Short mmCIF file of C-alpha atoms and ligand atoms in Angstrom, two decimals:
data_model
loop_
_atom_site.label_atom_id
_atom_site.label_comp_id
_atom_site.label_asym_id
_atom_site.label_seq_id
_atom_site.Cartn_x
_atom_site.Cartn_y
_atom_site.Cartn_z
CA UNK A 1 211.37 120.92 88.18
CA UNK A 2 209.62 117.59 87.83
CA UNK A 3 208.36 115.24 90.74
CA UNK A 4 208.05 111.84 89.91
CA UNK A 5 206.03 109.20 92.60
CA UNK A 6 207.98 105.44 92.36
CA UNK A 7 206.83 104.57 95.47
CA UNK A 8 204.36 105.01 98.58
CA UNK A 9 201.83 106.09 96.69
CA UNK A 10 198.45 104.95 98.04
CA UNK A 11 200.23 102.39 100.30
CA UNK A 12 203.00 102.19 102.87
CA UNK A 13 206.08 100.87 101.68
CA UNK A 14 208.11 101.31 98.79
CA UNK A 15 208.92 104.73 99.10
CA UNK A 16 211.20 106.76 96.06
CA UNK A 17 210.50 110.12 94.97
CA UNK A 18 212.41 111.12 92.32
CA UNK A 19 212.88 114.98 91.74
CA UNK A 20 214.81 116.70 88.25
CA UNK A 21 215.48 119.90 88.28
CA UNK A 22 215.49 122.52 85.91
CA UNK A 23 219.36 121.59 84.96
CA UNK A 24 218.42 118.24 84.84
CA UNK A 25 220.19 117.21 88.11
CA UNK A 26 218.54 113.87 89.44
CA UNK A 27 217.91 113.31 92.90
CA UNK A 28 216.06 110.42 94.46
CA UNK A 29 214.50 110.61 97.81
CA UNK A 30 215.19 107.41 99.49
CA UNK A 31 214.65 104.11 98.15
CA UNK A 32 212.35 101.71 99.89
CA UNK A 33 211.31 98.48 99.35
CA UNK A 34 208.06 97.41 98.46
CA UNK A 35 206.62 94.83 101.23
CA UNK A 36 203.74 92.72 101.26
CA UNK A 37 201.60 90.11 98.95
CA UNK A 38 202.57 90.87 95.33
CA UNK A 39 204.90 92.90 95.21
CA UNK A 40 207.71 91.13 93.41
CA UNK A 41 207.10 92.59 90.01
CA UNK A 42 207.31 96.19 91.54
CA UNK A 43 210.65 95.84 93.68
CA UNK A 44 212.66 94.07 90.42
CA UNK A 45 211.96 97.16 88.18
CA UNK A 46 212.66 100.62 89.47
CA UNK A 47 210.70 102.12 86.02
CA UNK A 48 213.33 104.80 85.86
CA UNK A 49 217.20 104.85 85.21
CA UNK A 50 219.23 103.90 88.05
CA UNK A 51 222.12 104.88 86.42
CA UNK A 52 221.08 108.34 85.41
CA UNK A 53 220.23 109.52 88.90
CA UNK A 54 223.02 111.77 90.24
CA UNK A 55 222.27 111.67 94.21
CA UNK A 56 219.87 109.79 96.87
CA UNK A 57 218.93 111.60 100.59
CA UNK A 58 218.32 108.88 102.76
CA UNK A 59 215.45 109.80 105.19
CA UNK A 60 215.92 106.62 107.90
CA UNK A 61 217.72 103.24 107.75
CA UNK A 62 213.56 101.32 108.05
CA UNK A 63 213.53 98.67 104.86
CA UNK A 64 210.58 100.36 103.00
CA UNK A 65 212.91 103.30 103.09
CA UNK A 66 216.05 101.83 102.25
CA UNK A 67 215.78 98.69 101.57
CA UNK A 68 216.17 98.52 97.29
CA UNK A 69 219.34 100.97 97.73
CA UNK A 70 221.95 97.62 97.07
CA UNK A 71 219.47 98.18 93.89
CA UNK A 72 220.03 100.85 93.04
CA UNK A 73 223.41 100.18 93.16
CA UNK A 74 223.59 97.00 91.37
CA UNK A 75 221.85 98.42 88.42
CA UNK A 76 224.73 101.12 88.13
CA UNK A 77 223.79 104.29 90.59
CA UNK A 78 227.34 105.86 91.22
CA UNK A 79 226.34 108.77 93.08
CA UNK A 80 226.81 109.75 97.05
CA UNK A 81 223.71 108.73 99.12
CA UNK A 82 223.09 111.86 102.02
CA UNK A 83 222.18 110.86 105.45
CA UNK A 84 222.53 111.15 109.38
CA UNK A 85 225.35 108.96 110.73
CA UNK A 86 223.33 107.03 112.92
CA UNK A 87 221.23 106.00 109.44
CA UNK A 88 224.84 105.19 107.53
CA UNK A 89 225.64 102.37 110.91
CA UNK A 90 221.80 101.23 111.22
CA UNK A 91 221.80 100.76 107.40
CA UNK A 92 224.76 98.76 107.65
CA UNK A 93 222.91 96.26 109.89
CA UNK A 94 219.54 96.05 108.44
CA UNK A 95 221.19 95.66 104.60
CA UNK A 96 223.33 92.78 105.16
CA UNK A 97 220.05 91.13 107.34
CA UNK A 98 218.05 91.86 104.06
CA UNK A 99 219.95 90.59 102.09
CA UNK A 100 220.00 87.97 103.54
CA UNK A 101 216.28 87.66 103.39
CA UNK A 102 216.40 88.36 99.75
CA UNK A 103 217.93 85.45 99.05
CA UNK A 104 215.83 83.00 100.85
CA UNK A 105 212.61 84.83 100.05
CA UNK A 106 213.42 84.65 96.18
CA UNK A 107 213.77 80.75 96.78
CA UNK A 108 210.42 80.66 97.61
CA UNK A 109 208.88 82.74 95.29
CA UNK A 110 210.73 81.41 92.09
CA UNK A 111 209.57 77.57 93.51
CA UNK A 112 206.04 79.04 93.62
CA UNK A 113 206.61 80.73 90.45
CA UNK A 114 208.39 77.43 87.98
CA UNK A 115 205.22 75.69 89.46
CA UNK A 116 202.76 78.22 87.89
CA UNK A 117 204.72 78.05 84.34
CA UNK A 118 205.85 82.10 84.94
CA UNK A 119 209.36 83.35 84.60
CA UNK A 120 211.52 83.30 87.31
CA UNK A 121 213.09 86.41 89.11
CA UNK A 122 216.78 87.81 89.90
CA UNK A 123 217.95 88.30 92.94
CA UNK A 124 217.13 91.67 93.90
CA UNK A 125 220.58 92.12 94.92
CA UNK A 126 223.69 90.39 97.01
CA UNK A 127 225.98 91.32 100.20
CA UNK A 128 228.46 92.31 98.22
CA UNK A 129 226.21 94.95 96.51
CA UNK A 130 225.22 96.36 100.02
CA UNK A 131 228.81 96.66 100.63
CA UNK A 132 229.07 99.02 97.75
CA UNK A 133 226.38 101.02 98.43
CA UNK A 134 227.75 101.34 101.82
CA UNK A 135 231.07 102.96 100.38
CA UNK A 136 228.45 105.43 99.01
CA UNK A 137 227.15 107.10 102.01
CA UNK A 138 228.01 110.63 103.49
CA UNK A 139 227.34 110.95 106.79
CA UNK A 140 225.73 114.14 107.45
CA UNK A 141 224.25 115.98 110.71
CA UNK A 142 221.07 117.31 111.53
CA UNK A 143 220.72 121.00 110.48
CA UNK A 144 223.98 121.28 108.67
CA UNK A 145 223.25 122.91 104.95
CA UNK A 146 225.27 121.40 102.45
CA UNK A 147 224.60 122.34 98.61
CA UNK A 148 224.72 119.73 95.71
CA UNK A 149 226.00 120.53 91.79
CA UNK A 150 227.55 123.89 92.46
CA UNK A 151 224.58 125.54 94.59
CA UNK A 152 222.03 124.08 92.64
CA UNK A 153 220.29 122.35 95.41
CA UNK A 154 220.74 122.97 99.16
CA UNK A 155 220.02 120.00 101.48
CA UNK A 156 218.94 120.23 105.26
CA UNK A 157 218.33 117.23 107.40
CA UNK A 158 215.87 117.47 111.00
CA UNK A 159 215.42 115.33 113.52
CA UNK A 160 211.52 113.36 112.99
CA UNK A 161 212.28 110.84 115.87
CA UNK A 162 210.55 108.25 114.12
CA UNK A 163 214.16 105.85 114.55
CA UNK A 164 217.31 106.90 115.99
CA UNK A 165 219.14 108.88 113.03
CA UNK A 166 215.46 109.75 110.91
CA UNK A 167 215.48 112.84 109.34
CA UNK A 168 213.10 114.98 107.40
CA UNK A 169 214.68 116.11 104.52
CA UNK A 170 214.48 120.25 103.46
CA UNK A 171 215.40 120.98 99.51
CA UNK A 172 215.98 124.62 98.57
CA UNK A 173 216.41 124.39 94.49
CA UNK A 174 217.60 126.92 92.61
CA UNK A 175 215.93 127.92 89.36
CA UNK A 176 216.38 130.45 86.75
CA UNK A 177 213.06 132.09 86.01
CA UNK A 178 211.84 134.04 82.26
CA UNK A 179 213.34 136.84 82.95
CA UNK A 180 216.40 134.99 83.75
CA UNK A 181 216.32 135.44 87.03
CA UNK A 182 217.21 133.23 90.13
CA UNK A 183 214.47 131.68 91.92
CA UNK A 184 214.32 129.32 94.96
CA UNK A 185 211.87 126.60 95.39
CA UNK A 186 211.71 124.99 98.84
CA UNK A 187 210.39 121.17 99.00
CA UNK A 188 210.02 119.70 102.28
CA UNK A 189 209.97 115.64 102.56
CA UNK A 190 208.84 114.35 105.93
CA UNK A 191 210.36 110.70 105.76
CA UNK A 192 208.09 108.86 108.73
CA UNK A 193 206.77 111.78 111.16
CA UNK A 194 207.72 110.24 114.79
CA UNK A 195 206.13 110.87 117.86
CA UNK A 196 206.85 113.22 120.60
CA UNK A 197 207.91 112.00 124.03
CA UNK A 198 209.96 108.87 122.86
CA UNK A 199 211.29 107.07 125.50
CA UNK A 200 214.78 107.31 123.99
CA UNK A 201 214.77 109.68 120.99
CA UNK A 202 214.42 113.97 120.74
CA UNK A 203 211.26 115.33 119.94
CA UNK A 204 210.78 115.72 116.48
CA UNK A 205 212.05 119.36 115.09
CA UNK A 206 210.23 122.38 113.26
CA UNK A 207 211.26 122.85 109.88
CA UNK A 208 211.30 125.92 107.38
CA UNK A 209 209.01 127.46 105.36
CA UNK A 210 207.99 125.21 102.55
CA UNK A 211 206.32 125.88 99.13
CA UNK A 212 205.38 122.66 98.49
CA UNK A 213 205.20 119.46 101.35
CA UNK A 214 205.33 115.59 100.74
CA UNK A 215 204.03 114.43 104.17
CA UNK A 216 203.57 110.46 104.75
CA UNK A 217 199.80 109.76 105.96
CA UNK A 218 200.95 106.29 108.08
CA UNK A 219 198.10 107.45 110.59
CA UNK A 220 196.14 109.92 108.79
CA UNK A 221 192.37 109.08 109.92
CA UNK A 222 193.89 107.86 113.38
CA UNK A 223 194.50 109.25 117.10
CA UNK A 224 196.77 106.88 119.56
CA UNK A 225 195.19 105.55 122.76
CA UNK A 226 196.84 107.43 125.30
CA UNK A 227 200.26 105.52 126.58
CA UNK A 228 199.66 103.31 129.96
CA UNK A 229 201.77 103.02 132.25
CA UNK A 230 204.72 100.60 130.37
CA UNK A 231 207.12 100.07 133.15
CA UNK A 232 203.91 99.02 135.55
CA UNK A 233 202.35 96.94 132.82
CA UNK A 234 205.96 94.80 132.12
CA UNK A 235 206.67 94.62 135.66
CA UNK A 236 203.01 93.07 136.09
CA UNK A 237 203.80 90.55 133.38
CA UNK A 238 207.20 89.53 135.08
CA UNK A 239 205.61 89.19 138.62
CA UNK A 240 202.99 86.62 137.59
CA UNK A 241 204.82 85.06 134.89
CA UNK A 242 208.36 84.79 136.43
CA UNK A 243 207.34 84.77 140.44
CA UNK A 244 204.15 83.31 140.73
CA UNK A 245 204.10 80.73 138.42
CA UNK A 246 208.01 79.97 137.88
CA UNK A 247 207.97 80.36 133.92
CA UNK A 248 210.08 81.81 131.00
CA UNK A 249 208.52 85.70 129.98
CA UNK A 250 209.24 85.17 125.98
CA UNK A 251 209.01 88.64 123.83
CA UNK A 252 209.37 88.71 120.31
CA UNK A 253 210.27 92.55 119.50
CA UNK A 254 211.89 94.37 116.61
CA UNK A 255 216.17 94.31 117.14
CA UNK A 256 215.76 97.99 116.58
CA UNK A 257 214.50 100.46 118.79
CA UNK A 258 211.59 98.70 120.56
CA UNK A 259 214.75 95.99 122.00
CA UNK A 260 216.10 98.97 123.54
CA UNK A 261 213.28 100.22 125.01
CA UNK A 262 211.93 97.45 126.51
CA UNK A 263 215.80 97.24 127.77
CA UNK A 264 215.77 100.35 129.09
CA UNK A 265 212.44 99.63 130.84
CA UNK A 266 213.66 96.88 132.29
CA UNK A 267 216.91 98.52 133.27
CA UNK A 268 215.04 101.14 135.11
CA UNK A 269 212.70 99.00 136.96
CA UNK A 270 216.44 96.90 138.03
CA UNK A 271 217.39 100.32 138.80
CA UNK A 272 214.37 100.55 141.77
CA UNK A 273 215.30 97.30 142.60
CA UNK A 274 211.76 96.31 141.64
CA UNK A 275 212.52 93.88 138.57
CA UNK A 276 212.92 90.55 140.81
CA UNK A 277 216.61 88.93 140.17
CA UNK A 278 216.03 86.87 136.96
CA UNK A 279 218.08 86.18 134.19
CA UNK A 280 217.27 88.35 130.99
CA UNK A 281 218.36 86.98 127.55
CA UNK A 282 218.56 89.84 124.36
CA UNK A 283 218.72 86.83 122.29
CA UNK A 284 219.49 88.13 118.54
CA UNK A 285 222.53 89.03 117.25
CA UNK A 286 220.75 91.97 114.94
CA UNK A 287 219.67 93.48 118.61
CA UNK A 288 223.04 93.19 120.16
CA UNK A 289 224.73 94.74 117.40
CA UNK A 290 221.67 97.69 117.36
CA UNK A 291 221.50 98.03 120.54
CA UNK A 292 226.05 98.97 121.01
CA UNK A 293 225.49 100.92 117.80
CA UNK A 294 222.21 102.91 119.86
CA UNK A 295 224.90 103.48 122.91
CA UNK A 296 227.01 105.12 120.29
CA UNK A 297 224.53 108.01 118.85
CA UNK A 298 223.62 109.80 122.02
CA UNK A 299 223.51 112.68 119.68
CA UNK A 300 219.60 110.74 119.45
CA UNK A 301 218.67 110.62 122.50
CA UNK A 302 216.22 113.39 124.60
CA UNK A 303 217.17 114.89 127.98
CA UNK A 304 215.69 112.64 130.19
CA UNK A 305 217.88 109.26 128.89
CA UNK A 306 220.63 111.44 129.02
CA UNK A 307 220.23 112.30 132.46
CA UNK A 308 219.73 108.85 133.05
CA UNK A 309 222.96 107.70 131.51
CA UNK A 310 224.84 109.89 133.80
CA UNK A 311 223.91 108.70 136.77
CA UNK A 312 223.53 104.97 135.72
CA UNK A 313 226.17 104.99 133.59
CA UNK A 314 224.41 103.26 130.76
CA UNK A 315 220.69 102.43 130.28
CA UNK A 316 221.19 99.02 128.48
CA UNK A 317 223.26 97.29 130.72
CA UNK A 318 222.28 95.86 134.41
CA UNK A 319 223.15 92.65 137.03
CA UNK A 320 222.00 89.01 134.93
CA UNK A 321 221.06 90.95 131.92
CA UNK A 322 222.81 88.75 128.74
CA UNK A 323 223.91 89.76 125.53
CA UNK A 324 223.50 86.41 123.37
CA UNK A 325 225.04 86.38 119.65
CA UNK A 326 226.44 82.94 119.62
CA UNK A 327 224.07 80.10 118.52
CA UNK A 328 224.99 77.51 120.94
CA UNK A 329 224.53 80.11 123.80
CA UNK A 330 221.02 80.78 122.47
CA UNK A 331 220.28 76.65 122.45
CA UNK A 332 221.85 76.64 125.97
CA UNK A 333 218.74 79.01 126.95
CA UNK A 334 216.15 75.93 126.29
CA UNK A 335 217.90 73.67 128.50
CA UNK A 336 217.61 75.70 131.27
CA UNK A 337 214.45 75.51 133.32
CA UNK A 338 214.38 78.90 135.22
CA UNK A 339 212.08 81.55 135.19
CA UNK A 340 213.71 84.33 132.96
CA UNK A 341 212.81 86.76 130.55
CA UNK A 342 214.03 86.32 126.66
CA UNK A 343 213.59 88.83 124.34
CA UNK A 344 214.27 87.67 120.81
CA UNK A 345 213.64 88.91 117.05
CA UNK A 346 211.80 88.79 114.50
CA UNK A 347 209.34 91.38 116.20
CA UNK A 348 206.27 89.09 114.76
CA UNK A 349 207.87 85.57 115.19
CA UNK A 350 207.74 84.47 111.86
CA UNK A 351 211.77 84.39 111.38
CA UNK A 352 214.54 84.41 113.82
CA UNK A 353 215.41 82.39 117.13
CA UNK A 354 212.19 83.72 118.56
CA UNK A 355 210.22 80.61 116.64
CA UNK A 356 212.60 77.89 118.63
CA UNK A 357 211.79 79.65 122.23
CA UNK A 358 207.94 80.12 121.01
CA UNK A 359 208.12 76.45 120.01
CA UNK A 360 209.85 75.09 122.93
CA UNK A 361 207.18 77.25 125.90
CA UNK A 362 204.12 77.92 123.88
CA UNK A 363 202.51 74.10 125.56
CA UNK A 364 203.97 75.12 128.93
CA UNK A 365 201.26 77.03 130.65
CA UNK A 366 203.45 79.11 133.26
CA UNK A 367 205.31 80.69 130.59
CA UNK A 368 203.89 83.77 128.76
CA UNK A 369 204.29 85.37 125.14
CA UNK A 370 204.42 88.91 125.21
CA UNK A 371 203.54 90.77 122.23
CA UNK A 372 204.67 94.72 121.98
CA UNK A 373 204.16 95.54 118.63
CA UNK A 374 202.45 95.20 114.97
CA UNK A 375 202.37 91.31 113.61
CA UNK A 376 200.53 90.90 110.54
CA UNK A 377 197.88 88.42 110.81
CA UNK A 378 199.47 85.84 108.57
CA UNK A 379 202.29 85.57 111.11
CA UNK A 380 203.11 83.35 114.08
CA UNK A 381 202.68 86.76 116.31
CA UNK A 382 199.55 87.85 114.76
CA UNK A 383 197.86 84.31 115.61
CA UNK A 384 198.83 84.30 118.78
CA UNK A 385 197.74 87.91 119.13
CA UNK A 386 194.01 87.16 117.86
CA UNK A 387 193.88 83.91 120.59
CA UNK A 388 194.07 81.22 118.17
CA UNK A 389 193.81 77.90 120.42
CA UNK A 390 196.69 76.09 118.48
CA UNK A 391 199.51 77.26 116.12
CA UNK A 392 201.49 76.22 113.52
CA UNK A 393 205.47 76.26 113.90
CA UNK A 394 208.00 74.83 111.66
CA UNK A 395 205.27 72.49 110.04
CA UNK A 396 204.04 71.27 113.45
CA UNK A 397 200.53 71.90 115.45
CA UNK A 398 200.95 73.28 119.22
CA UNK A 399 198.28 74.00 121.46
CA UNK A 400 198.57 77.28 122.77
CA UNK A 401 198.97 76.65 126.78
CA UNK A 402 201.10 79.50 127.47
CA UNK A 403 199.68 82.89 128.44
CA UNK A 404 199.29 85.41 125.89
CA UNK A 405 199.73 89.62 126.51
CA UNK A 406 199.51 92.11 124.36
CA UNK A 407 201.34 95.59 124.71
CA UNK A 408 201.51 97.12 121.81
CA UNK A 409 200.20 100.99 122.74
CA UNK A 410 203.35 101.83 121.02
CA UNK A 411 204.09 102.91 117.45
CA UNK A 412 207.13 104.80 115.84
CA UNK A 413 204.70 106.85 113.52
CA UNK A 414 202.66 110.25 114.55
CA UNK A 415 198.86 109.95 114.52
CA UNK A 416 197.04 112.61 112.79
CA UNK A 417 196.84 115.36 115.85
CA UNK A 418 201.03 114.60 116.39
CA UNK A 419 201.36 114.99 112.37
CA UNK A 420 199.40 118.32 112.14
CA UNK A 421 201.16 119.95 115.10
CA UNK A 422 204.49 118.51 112.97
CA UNK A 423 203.55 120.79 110.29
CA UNK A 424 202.56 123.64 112.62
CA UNK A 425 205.97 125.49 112.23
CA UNK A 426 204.42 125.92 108.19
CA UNK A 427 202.47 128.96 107.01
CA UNK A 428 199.33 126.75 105.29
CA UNK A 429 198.69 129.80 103.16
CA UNK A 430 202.66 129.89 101.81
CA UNK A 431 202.78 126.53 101.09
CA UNK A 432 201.53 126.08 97.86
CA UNK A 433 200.33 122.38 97.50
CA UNK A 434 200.26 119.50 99.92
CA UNK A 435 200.85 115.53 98.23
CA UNK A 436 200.18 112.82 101.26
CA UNK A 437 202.78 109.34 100.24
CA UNK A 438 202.96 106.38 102.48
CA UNK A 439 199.40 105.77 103.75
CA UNK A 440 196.60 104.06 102.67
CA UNK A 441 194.08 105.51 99.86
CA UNK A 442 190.89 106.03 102.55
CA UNK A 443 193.22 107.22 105.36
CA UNK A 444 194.80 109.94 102.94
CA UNK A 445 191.21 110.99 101.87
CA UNK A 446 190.56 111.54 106.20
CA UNK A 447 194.03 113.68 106.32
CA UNK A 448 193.11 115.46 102.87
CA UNK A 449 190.30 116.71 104.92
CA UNK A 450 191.91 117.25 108.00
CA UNK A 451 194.70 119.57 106.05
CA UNK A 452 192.25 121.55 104.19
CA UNK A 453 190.33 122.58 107.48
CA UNK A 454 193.90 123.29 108.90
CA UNK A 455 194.12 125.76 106.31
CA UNK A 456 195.80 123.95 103.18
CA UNK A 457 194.30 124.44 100.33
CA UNK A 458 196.13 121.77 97.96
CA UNK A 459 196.14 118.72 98.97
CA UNK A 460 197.10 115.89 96.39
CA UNK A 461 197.09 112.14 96.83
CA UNK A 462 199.41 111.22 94.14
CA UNK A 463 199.36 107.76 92.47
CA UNK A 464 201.46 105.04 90.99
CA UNK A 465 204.50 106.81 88.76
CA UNK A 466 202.43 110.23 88.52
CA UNK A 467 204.68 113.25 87.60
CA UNK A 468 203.87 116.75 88.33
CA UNK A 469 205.70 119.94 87.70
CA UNK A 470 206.42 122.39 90.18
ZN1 LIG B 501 209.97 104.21 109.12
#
């Protein structure tokens, strides 16, 4: 069979591996969008057939996963797409909200681009083609076998915790060897390797016995700071922000997953009855929408939530917290002058209702911006993360009165220790060759080397549309 790299290769997003067997079947592992400076070129043309590819495994619902699969689509794939349930309802939130982005981001780029005399580009793709590729997916669960073109190919999903519903994927592909023979060949994909301990999600689960790996590198040259206390540290943040000095707590955060954990951190502290009574805002649609469909895949979640859940009854919901889709409920929130806590996407404040609430407290020095995750440093988040004095929003200059926090010991990807001890239910000496995707060239080097002493002895860092046999 042949292994073909589209994507992830020496960098992060974008990730498509595209396997053909022996027969010729085609089968594309997820389907990612390419993020960052320059990469319009690379998302418009997939360099292989969409049409001729017979069936894509979805790892997880994250954009640089799934994100070109209206694409794929568009440009005449007609095959099932393979993935967890939880992935099929995420993907049907985070598709239409890219879309979405698509079409304002390509208004941008073609202005840019008519300026510089270059042609423009198509839209990468519509709501209506991320209804169709909707229609497409199979929901399937964790460590079911199922078996595609007559027992050619067996598929197995595991849990990687990474995002509620992310799955590793397990192939077992059957070939016919010289002496006409059947052989099996077992490829293991990790999608994004979570971590263990989530506050929400399983641990992620062993795997079988691979001959050959493709393991992403996010983290490869990296260990985590141990995690600090999270509840302590938010419930600090409130107390000064909120008590002493009488101002709004503003958090921009991600609508999935780190929403509902800082929800459920809250939740717990209301539960002690140490969160002081204050109103709490989950101001984004996206997040109220992720955050019912989270309540609805308990299948996700570890022991301890669960345990929670049964004697709390649910672990998103508690006295003055508010739900907020509407828009003029979200403008009411500004006219209020109350302490309160409003957590509001985009997770680095460069899109989303979080700019208006940023906009309307950052010159109001009893208020506070929180920041709990990555922001690139091009965006809103990112300057006020580095302490810049005075920011830029919506065209205007503010100075930066407002207290600034940073909490971001969090992050949904294993560093190099978790990843290795991931791979620990392998045999190094039965695998028969390692390739590291989605991670940086000199971090991949640091986990080449970090495999090898491990015991593997082939470990490849693939590049840009490189095709191997196996
Ligand atoms: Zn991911």
């Amino acid at each position: 069979m042949k292994l073909q790299f589209f994507g992830a290769a020496r960098t992060v997003t974008g990730t498509k591996h595209l396997i053909t067997t022996q027969r010729g079947t085609r089968i594309l592992l997820d389907c990612g969008l390419f993020q960052g400076i320059n990469t319009d070129d690379l998302n418009q043309d997939f360099r292989f057939n969409a049409a001729e590819v017979d069936y894509l495994i979805l790892s997880h619902a994250h954009i640089d996963h799934a994100g070109l699969i209206p694409r794929l689509v568009r440009q005449g794939f007609n095959g099932p797409i393979y993935c967890t349930p939880a992935t099929v309802d995420l993907c049907r939130i985070m598709l239409l909200d890219s879309a979405h982005i698509q079409q304002k981001d390509l208004e941008r780029v073609n202005k840019r681009r008519e300026r510089q005399g270059r042609p423009l580009l198509d839209i990468l793709y519509e709501a209506s083609d991320v209804e169709r590729a909707l229609e497409r997916m199979k929901p399937v669960n964790y460590g079911e076998t199922f078996w595609l073109n007559h027992d050619e190919v067996g598929v197995l999903l595991t849990d990687t915790a990474h995002l509620l519903g992310s799955a590793a994927v397990s192939l077992t592909v059957r070939e016919t060897d010289t002496n006409g023979e059947t052989v099996e060949k077992r490829v293991f994909f990790s999608g994004d390797i979570g971590r263990p301990h989530d506050k929400i999600l399983k641990m992620p689960e062993p795997f079988p016995q691979a001959d050959y790996i493709l393991c992403e590198s996010t983290y490869g040259d990296k260990l985590h700071e141990p995690e600090p206390d999270m509840r302590a540290h938010l419930l600090r943040i409130v107390h000064e922000t909120c008590v002493v000095r009488g101002g709004k707590l503003i958090i921009p955060a991600f609508a999935v997953d780190r929403t509902q954990e800082l929800i459920y951190a809250l939740d717990q502290l209301a539960n002690h009855g140490d969160l002081p009574r204050l109103n709490v805002y989950i101001d984004s649609p996206m997040a109220v929408k992720a955050t019912h469909l989270m309540k609805e895949h308990d299948e996700c979640f570890n022991p301890e939530i669960l345990s929670y859940i049964e004697k709390d009854g649910d672990a998103f919901a508690f006295p003055n917290l508010h739900y907020v889709s509407d828009v003029e409920d979200s403008k009411a929130i500004n006219t209020r002058d109350e302490p309160c806590i409003i957590i509001s996407s985009s997770g680095m404040a460069e899109a989303g209702r979080i700019k208006h609430h940023i906009k309307n407290n950052i010159e109001d020095s009893r208020c506070t911006v929180l920041i709990v995750g990555y922001c690139g440093p091009e965006t809103l988040g990112g300057a006020l993360k580095r302490g810049d004095a005075e920011v830029k929003i919506f065209g205007e200059t503010y100075q930066v009165r407002a207290d600034v926090e940073v909490m971001d010991s969090f992050s949904a990807h294993g560093d190099y220790r978790e990843m290795l001890d991931f791979l620990s239910c392998q045999n190094p000496a039965l695998v028969k060759r390692i390739f590291l995707v989605h991670g940086e060239y000199d971090r991949q080097v640091v986990f080449r080397q970090k495999l090898q002493s491990a015991g593997y002895q082939n470990v490849s860092i693939p590049s840009l549309y490189e095709s191997v046999d196996l």
